[in-house]
């Protein structure tokens, strides 16, 4: 528990406000940013403004936006790939082989994209506004048997991958499997699948894939997803200005906490993984080859399949912002 500041002058005065914030699962690296926000809001207001983190108690994972729209919760996390139809413009983040592997680049790009009218419109439909990203790490593959050192090596492999990563793997000649995360260990162990993608490294270790895998990709960075924290627009508008300033003023702190949470897990996991398994790494030239053969073709199809969205504009914005960050 975080202590209240000893100096009362540091406390931001205001009315008593409690927000309910919907998330799912258990407290983990993914939720550390918003956990920090909740702790700091309580501390800096002397307990007058509180955010209650509800792990599964307020909304189901695929219904958190519904809860925000109804005003049942004042905030929530959601993941774009849970419901593409609810957030079509946000699906641009799920396209494969975008240059979003560096967390600082990801933060800059995400902030810029959140301001785009198409993504704002996605949230307007749910009476929501974006606050911060959980900057979900890039996915990587853990597998058994044949090692994929070049794009052609994925041909014929049976892989567990979804969304844009799944589309990319199909372009490379892989066969997709859509088994739930809880069944991946068994399917990989039995040889039903050859490789599986998860957010790297925490999810692979959480599902114990390192116990049965032979190898893992360390920097393929085939793609990720976008899981923001959002607020109900009316609830935010009703806050006194000093509470609004407090929330908006701590976003850089939240991102620092979120980055550290993932980095701390990697610092623990990577030495163990490198000792047990073969790490496959790729040069920039090899990654460019992957992007050309399994990235851009999927981007182009997404633009074509979503004529009501400014798809190419969103992709170009990601690419230009990422380049400016490097």
Short mmCIF file of C-alpha atoms in Angstrom, two decimals:
data_model
loop_
_atom_site.label_atom_id
_atom_site.label_comp_id
_atom_site.label_asym_id
_atom_site.label_seq_id
_atom_site.Cartn_x
_atom_site.Cartn_y
_atom_site.Cartn_z
CA UNK A 1 0.00 0.00 0.00
CA UNK A 2 1.22 3.50 -0.89
CA UNK A 3 1.48 5.97 1.97
CA UNK A 4 -0.33 9.30 1.95
CA UNK A 5 2.12 12.23 1.52
CA UNK A 6 3.32 13.53 4.86
CA UNK A 7 3.01 17.12 3.70
CA UNK A 8 -0.68 17.99 3.52
CA UNK A 9 0.14 20.79 1.08
CA UNK A 10 1.01 18.13 -1.49
CA UNK A 11 -2.47 16.66 -1.37
CA UNK A 12 -4.83 17.69 -4.17
CA UNK A 13 -8.10 18.70 -2.57
CA UNK A 14 -11.46 17.94 -4.09
CA UNK A 15 -14.72 16.04 -3.71
CA UNK A 16 -15.02 12.33 -2.94
CA UNK A 17 -15.10 10.35 -6.20
CA UNK A 18 -14.86 6.60 -6.74
CA UNK A 19 -14.44 5.07 -10.17
CA UNK A 20 -14.86 1.42 -11.05
CA UNK A 21 -12.34 0.17 -13.61
CA UNK A 22 -12.94 -3.10 -15.47
CA UNK A 23 -10.14 -5.51 -16.27
CA UNK A 24 -9.92 -9.31 -16.37
CA UNK A 25 -7.70 -12.10 -15.14
CA UNK A 26 -5.32 -11.39 -12.28
CA UNK A 27 -2.94 -8.57 -11.49
CA UNK A 28 0.07 -8.98 -13.78
CA UNK A 29 2.60 -6.99 -15.84
CA UNK A 30 -0.17 -6.06 -18.27
CA UNK A 31 -2.09 -4.24 -15.50
CA UNK A 32 0.77 -2.62 -13.60
CA UNK A 33 0.38 0.75 -15.34
CA UNK A 34 -3.22 1.19 -14.26
CA UNK A 35 -2.49 -0.26 -10.83
CA UNK A 36 0.07 2.51 -10.44
CA UNK A 37 -2.48 5.09 -11.61
CA UNK A 38 -4.99 3.88 -9.03
CA UNK A 39 -2.41 3.99 -6.24
CA UNK A 40 -1.20 7.46 -7.16
CA UNK A 41 -4.67 8.95 -7.55
CA UNK A 42 -5.56 7.76 -4.07
CA UNK A 43 -2.29 8.95 -2.55
CA UNK A 44 -2.19 12.37 -4.18
CA UNK A 45 -5.79 13.20 -3.23
CA UNK A 46 -5.57 11.92 0.33
CA UNK A 47 -8.02 9.16 -0.52
CA UNK A 48 -10.72 11.42 -1.93
CA UNK A 49 -10.40 10.17 -5.51
CA UNK A 50 -10.17 6.39 -5.80
CA UNK A 51 -10.14 3.95 -8.71
CA UNK A 52 -11.29 0.41 -7.88
CA UNK A 53 -9.64 -2.17 -10.12
CA UNK A 54 -12.18 -4.91 -10.76
CA UNK A 55 -10.56 -8.11 -11.98
CA UNK A 56 -13.47 -9.87 -13.64
CA UNK A 57 -15.98 -8.37 -11.24
CA UNK A 58 -17.35 -5.60 -13.48
CA UNK A 59 -17.32 -6.90 -17.08
CA UNK A 60 -16.39 -9.92 -19.16
CA UNK A 61 -13.22 -9.47 -21.26
CA UNK A 62 -15.13 -8.94 -24.50
CA UNK A 63 -17.74 -6.63 -22.92
CA UNK A 64 -15.67 -3.97 -21.17
CA UNK A 65 -16.53 -1.32 -23.79
CA UNK A 66 -20.21 -2.12 -23.31
CA UNK A 67 -19.84 -1.45 -19.60
CA UNK A 68 -18.18 1.89 -20.27
CA UNK A 69 -20.89 2.90 -22.73
CA UNK A 70 -23.64 2.05 -20.24
CA UNK A 71 -21.85 3.92 -17.48
CA UNK A 72 -21.67 0.73 -15.43
CA UNK A 73 -17.94 1.41 -15.12
CA UNK A 74 -16.05 4.67 -15.39
CA UNK A 75 -13.05 3.05 -17.02
CA UNK A 76 -11.83 -0.20 -18.53
CA UNK A 77 -9.20 -1.98 -20.54
CA UNK A 78 -10.07 -3.63 -23.83
CA UNK A 79 -8.10 -5.52 -26.46
CA UNK A 80 -8.83 -4.72 -30.09
CA UNK A 81 -8.62 -8.31 -31.31
CA UNK A 82 -11.38 -9.44 -28.94
CA UNK A 83 -13.97 -7.64 -31.06
CA UNK A 84 -12.76 -6.21 -34.41
CA UNK A 85 -16.27 -4.98 -35.24
CA UNK A 86 -16.37 -2.76 -32.18
CA UNK A 87 -13.08 -1.01 -32.97
CA UNK A 88 -12.32 -1.39 -36.68
CA UNK A 89 -9.78 1.44 -36.92
CA UNK A 90 -7.87 0.13 -33.90
CA UNK A 91 -7.23 -3.08 -35.83
CA UNK A 92 -4.43 -1.29 -37.69
CA UNK A 93 -2.24 -2.03 -34.66
CA UNK A 94 -2.71 -5.77 -35.22
CA UNK A 95 -1.21 -5.75 -38.73
CA UNK A 96 1.96 -7.85 -38.96
CA UNK A 97 5.55 -6.66 -39.11
CA UNK A 98 4.88 -3.02 -38.26
CA UNK A 99 7.98 -1.33 -36.76
CA UNK A 100 6.58 -1.26 -33.23
CA UNK A 101 9.04 -3.48 -31.37
CA UNK A 102 10.65 -0.69 -29.35
CA UNK A 103 8.38 0.41 -26.46
CA UNK A 104 9.32 4.08 -26.78
CA UNK A 105 8.49 4.01 -30.48
CA UNK A 106 5.25 2.25 -29.64
CA UNK A 107 4.28 4.92 -27.11
CA UNK A 108 4.92 7.76 -29.56
CA UNK A 109 3.03 6.02 -32.36
CA UNK A 110 0.12 5.07 -30.11
CA UNK A 111 -0.29 8.59 -28.77
CA UNK A 112 -0.39 9.96 -32.30
CA UNK A 113 -2.85 7.35 -33.54
CA UNK A 114 -5.18 7.90 -30.58
CA UNK A 115 -5.69 11.46 -31.86
CA UNK A 116 -6.69 10.36 -35.36
CA UNK A 117 -10.39 10.99 -36.15
CA UNK A 118 -10.95 7.35 -37.16
CA UNK A 119 -9.77 6.02 -33.80
CA UNK A 120 -11.59 8.78 -31.94
CA UNK A 121 -14.76 7.75 -33.79
CA UNK A 122 -14.23 4.13 -32.71
CA UNK A 123 -14.29 5.24 -29.09
CA UNK A 124 -17.08 7.79 -29.54
CA UNK A 125 -19.40 4.90 -30.37
CA UNK A 126 -18.80 3.61 -26.85
CA UNK A 127 -18.84 7.01 -25.12
CA UNK A 128 -15.18 6.36 -24.37
CA UNK A 129 -11.88 8.21 -24.58
CA UNK A 130 -8.42 6.66 -24.66
CA UNK A 131 -6.11 7.27 -21.73
CA UNK A 132 -2.96 5.14 -22.02
CA UNK A 133 -1.83 2.04 -23.88
CA UNK A 134 -0.67 -1.08 -22.10
CA UNK A 135 2.05 -1.22 -24.81
CA UNK A 136 1.61 -4.97 -25.13
CA UNK A 137 4.93 -6.56 -26.12
CA UNK A 138 5.58 -7.98 -29.54
CA UNK A 139 4.57 -11.58 -30.03
CA UNK A 140 7.25 -14.19 -30.70
CA UNK A 141 7.19 -17.89 -31.54
CA UNK A 142 8.17 -20.86 -29.38
CA UNK A 143 8.40 -24.15 -31.22
CA UNK A 144 9.73 -27.66 -31.60
CA UNK A 145 11.64 -29.29 -34.43
CA UNK A 146 12.46 -27.31 -37.55
CA UNK A 147 13.90 -23.86 -36.82
CA UNK A 148 12.61 -20.92 -38.93
CA UNK A 149 15.66 -18.90 -39.95
CA UNK A 150 14.10 -17.38 -43.07
CA UNK A 151 10.54 -16.76 -44.35
CA UNK A 152 10.49 -19.96 -46.40
CA UNK A 153 11.14 -22.04 -43.27
CA UNK A 154 7.60 -21.38 -42.02
CA UNK A 155 6.13 -23.11 -45.08
CA UNK A 156 4.37 -26.28 -44.02
CA UNK A 157 4.60 -25.52 -40.32
CA UNK A 158 1.50 -25.76 -38.15
CA UNK A 159 1.40 -22.60 -36.05
CA UNK A 160 -0.87 -21.18 -33.40
CA UNK A 161 -1.27 -17.53 -34.38
CA UNK A 162 -4.19 -15.16 -34.74
CA UNK A 163 -5.09 -11.81 -36.24
CA UNK A 164 -2.56 -10.17 -38.50
CA UNK A 165 0.20 -12.53 -37.38
CA UNK A 166 -1.93 -15.46 -38.46
CA UNK A 167 -2.54 -13.82 -41.84
CA UNK A 168 1.20 -13.28 -42.23
CA UNK A 169 1.98 -16.89 -41.43
CA UNK A 170 -0.53 -18.04 -44.03
CA UNK A 171 1.25 -15.90 -46.61
CA UNK A 172 4.42 -17.79 -45.74
CA UNK A 173 2.71 -21.14 -46.30
CA UNK A 174 2.03 -22.10 -42.69
CA UNK A 175 -1.14 -23.84 -41.55
CA UNK A 176 -3.00 -22.03 -38.80
CA UNK A 177 -4.32 -23.51 -35.59
CA UNK A 178 -6.72 -21.54 -33.41
CA UNK A 179 -6.50 -23.49 -30.16
CA UNK A 180 -7.21 -21.50 -26.99
CA UNK A 181 -4.22 -20.32 -25.00
CA UNK A 182 -4.91 -22.85 -22.25
CA UNK A 183 -4.56 -25.73 -24.73
CA UNK A 184 -1.36 -24.61 -26.45
CA UNK A 185 0.95 -26.51 -24.09
CA UNK A 186 -0.78 -29.82 -24.84
CA UNK A 187 -0.95 -29.29 -28.60
CA UNK A 188 2.72 -28.32 -28.79
CA UNK A 189 3.72 -31.25 -26.59
CA UNK A 190 1.77 -33.72 -28.74
CA UNK A 191 3.02 -32.25 -32.00
CA UNK A 192 -0.39 -31.05 -33.14
CA UNK A 193 1.23 -27.66 -33.66
CA UNK A 194 4.88 -26.91 -34.38
CA UNK A 195 5.03 -23.38 -33.00
CA UNK A 196 2.90 -20.91 -31.06
CA UNK A 197 2.91 -17.13 -30.73
CA UNK A 198 2.28 -15.22 -27.51
CA UNK A 199 3.30 -11.82 -26.11
CA UNK A 200 7.01 -12.15 -25.37
CA UNK A 201 8.30 -13.24 -22.87
CA UNK A 202 5.79 -13.21 -20.06
CA UNK A 203 2.95 -15.15 -21.73
CA UNK A 204 5.15 -17.97 -23.05
CA UNK A 205 6.54 -18.59 -19.59
CA UNK A 206 3.14 -18.18 -17.95
CA UNK A 207 1.84 -21.01 -20.14
CA UNK A 208 5.05 -23.01 -19.54
CA UNK A 209 5.92 -23.39 -23.23
CA UNK A 210 9.61 -23.24 -22.34
CA UNK A 211 9.25 -26.64 -20.68
CA UNK A 212 8.52 -28.39 -23.99
CA UNK A 213 9.87 -26.08 -26.74
CA UNK A 214 13.22 -26.49 -28.50
CA UNK A 215 13.63 -22.94 -29.79
CA UNK A 216 12.21 -19.43 -29.70
CA UNK A 217 12.41 -16.35 -31.90
CA UNK A 218 14.00 -13.47 -30.02
CA UNK A 219 13.49 -10.52 -32.35
CA UNK A 220 11.21 -11.55 -35.20
CA UNK A 221 8.62 -9.03 -33.93
CA UNK A 222 5.85 -10.34 -36.19
CA UNK A 223 3.20 -8.13 -34.61
CA UNK A 224 1.23 -7.32 -31.52
CA UNK A 225 -2.18 -6.05 -30.44
CA UNK A 226 -3.49 -2.88 -28.87
CA UNK A 227 -5.08 -2.95 -25.44
CA UNK A 228 -5.78 0.57 -24.15
CA UNK A 229 -7.13 1.88 -20.90
CA UNK A 230 -10.17 4.06 -21.60
CA UNK A 231 -12.47 6.29 -19.59
CA UNK A 232 -16.19 6.97 -19.87
CA UNK A 233 -16.37 10.45 -21.43
CA UNK A 234 -19.17 11.67 -19.17
CA UNK A 235 -17.40 10.45 -16.03
CA UNK A 236 -14.22 12.23 -17.06
CA UNK A 237 -16.09 15.43 -17.95
CA UNK A 238 -17.72 15.43 -14.50
CA UNK A 239 -14.36 15.41 -12.69
CA UNK A 240 -13.11 18.67 -11.17
CA UNK A 241 -10.27 20.17 -13.18
CA UNK A 242 -7.64 19.30 -10.58
CA UNK A 243 -8.50 15.59 -10.89
CA UNK A 244 -8.37 15.80 -14.68
CA UNK A 245 -4.96 17.47 -14.47
CA UNK A 246 -3.77 14.76 -12.09
CA UNK A 247 -4.80 11.94 -14.42
CA UNK A 248 -3.38 13.52 -17.55
CA UNK A 249 -0.21 14.65 -15.84
CA UNK A 250 0.82 11.15 -14.77
CA UNK A 251 0.68 9.41 -18.15
CA UNK A 252 4.46 9.48 -18.62
CA UNK A 253 4.85 7.92 -15.16
CA UNK A 254 2.35 5.20 -16.07
CA UNK A 255 4.25 4.36 -19.23
CA UNK A 256 7.51 4.17 -17.29
CA UNK A 257 5.92 1.75 -14.81
CA UNK A 258 4.45 -0.34 -17.63
CA UNK A 259 7.77 -0.56 -19.46
CA UNK A 260 9.57 -1.57 -16.25
CA UNK A 261 7.02 -4.29 -15.51
CA UNK A 262 7.68 -5.99 -18.83
CA UNK A 263 11.45 -5.40 -18.61
CA UNK A 264 11.62 -6.93 -15.14
CA UNK A 265 9.93 -10.09 -16.37
CA UNK A 266 12.23 -10.29 -19.39
CA UNK A 267 15.27 -9.86 -17.14
CA UNK A 268 14.11 -12.89 -15.17
CA UNK A 269 12.93 -15.00 -18.11
CA UNK A 270 15.55 -14.44 -20.80
CA UNK A 271 18.57 -15.96 -19.02
CA UNK A 272 16.51 -19.04 -18.26
CA UNK A 273 15.17 -19.28 -21.81
CA UNK A 274 18.61 -18.84 -23.37
CA UNK A 275 20.00 -21.57 -21.16
CA UNK A 276 17.26 -24.07 -21.95
CA UNK A 277 16.38 -23.29 -25.58
CA UNK A 278 17.91 -22.16 -28.86
CA UNK A 279 17.31 -18.46 -29.50
CA UNK A 280 16.78 -17.52 -33.15
CA UNK A 281 17.58 -13.92 -34.04
CA UNK A 282 17.26 -12.07 -37.30
CA UNK A 283 19.20 -9.30 -39.03
CA UNK A 284 17.48 -6.13 -40.17
CA UNK A 285 17.77 -7.41 -43.74
CA UNK A 286 16.03 -10.66 -42.80
CA UNK A 287 13.26 -8.82 -40.98
CA UNK A 288 12.79 -6.60 -44.04
CA UNK A 289 12.40 -9.78 -46.08
CA UNK A 290 9.69 -11.01 -43.70
CA UNK A 291 7.95 -7.64 -43.89
CA UNK A 292 7.97 -7.64 -47.67
CA UNK A 293 6.70 -11.21 -48.04
CA UNK A 294 4.25 -11.39 -45.14
CA UNK A 295 3.72 -7.84 -43.94
CA UNK A 296 2.96 -5.38 -46.69
CA UNK A 297 0.75 -7.82 -48.59
CA UNK A 298 -1.45 -8.17 -45.49
CA UNK A 299 -1.49 -4.39 -45.01
CA UNK A 300 -2.68 -3.91 -48.58
CA UNK A 301 -5.43 -6.49 -48.15
CA UNK A 302 -6.61 -4.83 -44.93
CA UNK A 303 -6.85 -1.47 -46.68
CA UNK A 304 -8.81 -3.04 -49.55
CA UNK A 305 -11.13 -4.98 -47.23
CA UNK A 306 -11.98 -1.88 -45.16
CA UNK A 307 -12.94 0.79 -47.70
CA UNK A 308 -14.79 2.85 -45.07
CA UNK A 309 -11.57 3.34 -43.11
CA UNK A 310 -8.62 5.58 -44.03
CA UNK A 311 -6.52 2.44 -43.84
CA UNK A 312 -3.51 3.50 -45.89
CA UNK A 313 -3.43 6.83 -44.08
CA UNK A 314 -3.28 5.05 -40.72
CA UNK A 315 -0.52 2.70 -41.86
CA UNK A 316 1.49 5.60 -43.31
CA UNK A 317 1.07 7.51 -40.05
CA UNK A 318 2.43 4.56 -38.06
CA UNK A 319 5.39 4.21 -40.41
CA UNK A 320 6.23 7.93 -40.40
CA UNK A 321 5.92 8.29 -36.62
CA UNK A 322 8.00 5.18 -36.04
CA UNK A 323 10.70 6.44 -38.40
CA UNK A 324 10.73 9.83 -36.65
CA UNK A 325 11.25 8.07 -33.31
CA UNK A 326 14.30 6.10 -34.38
#
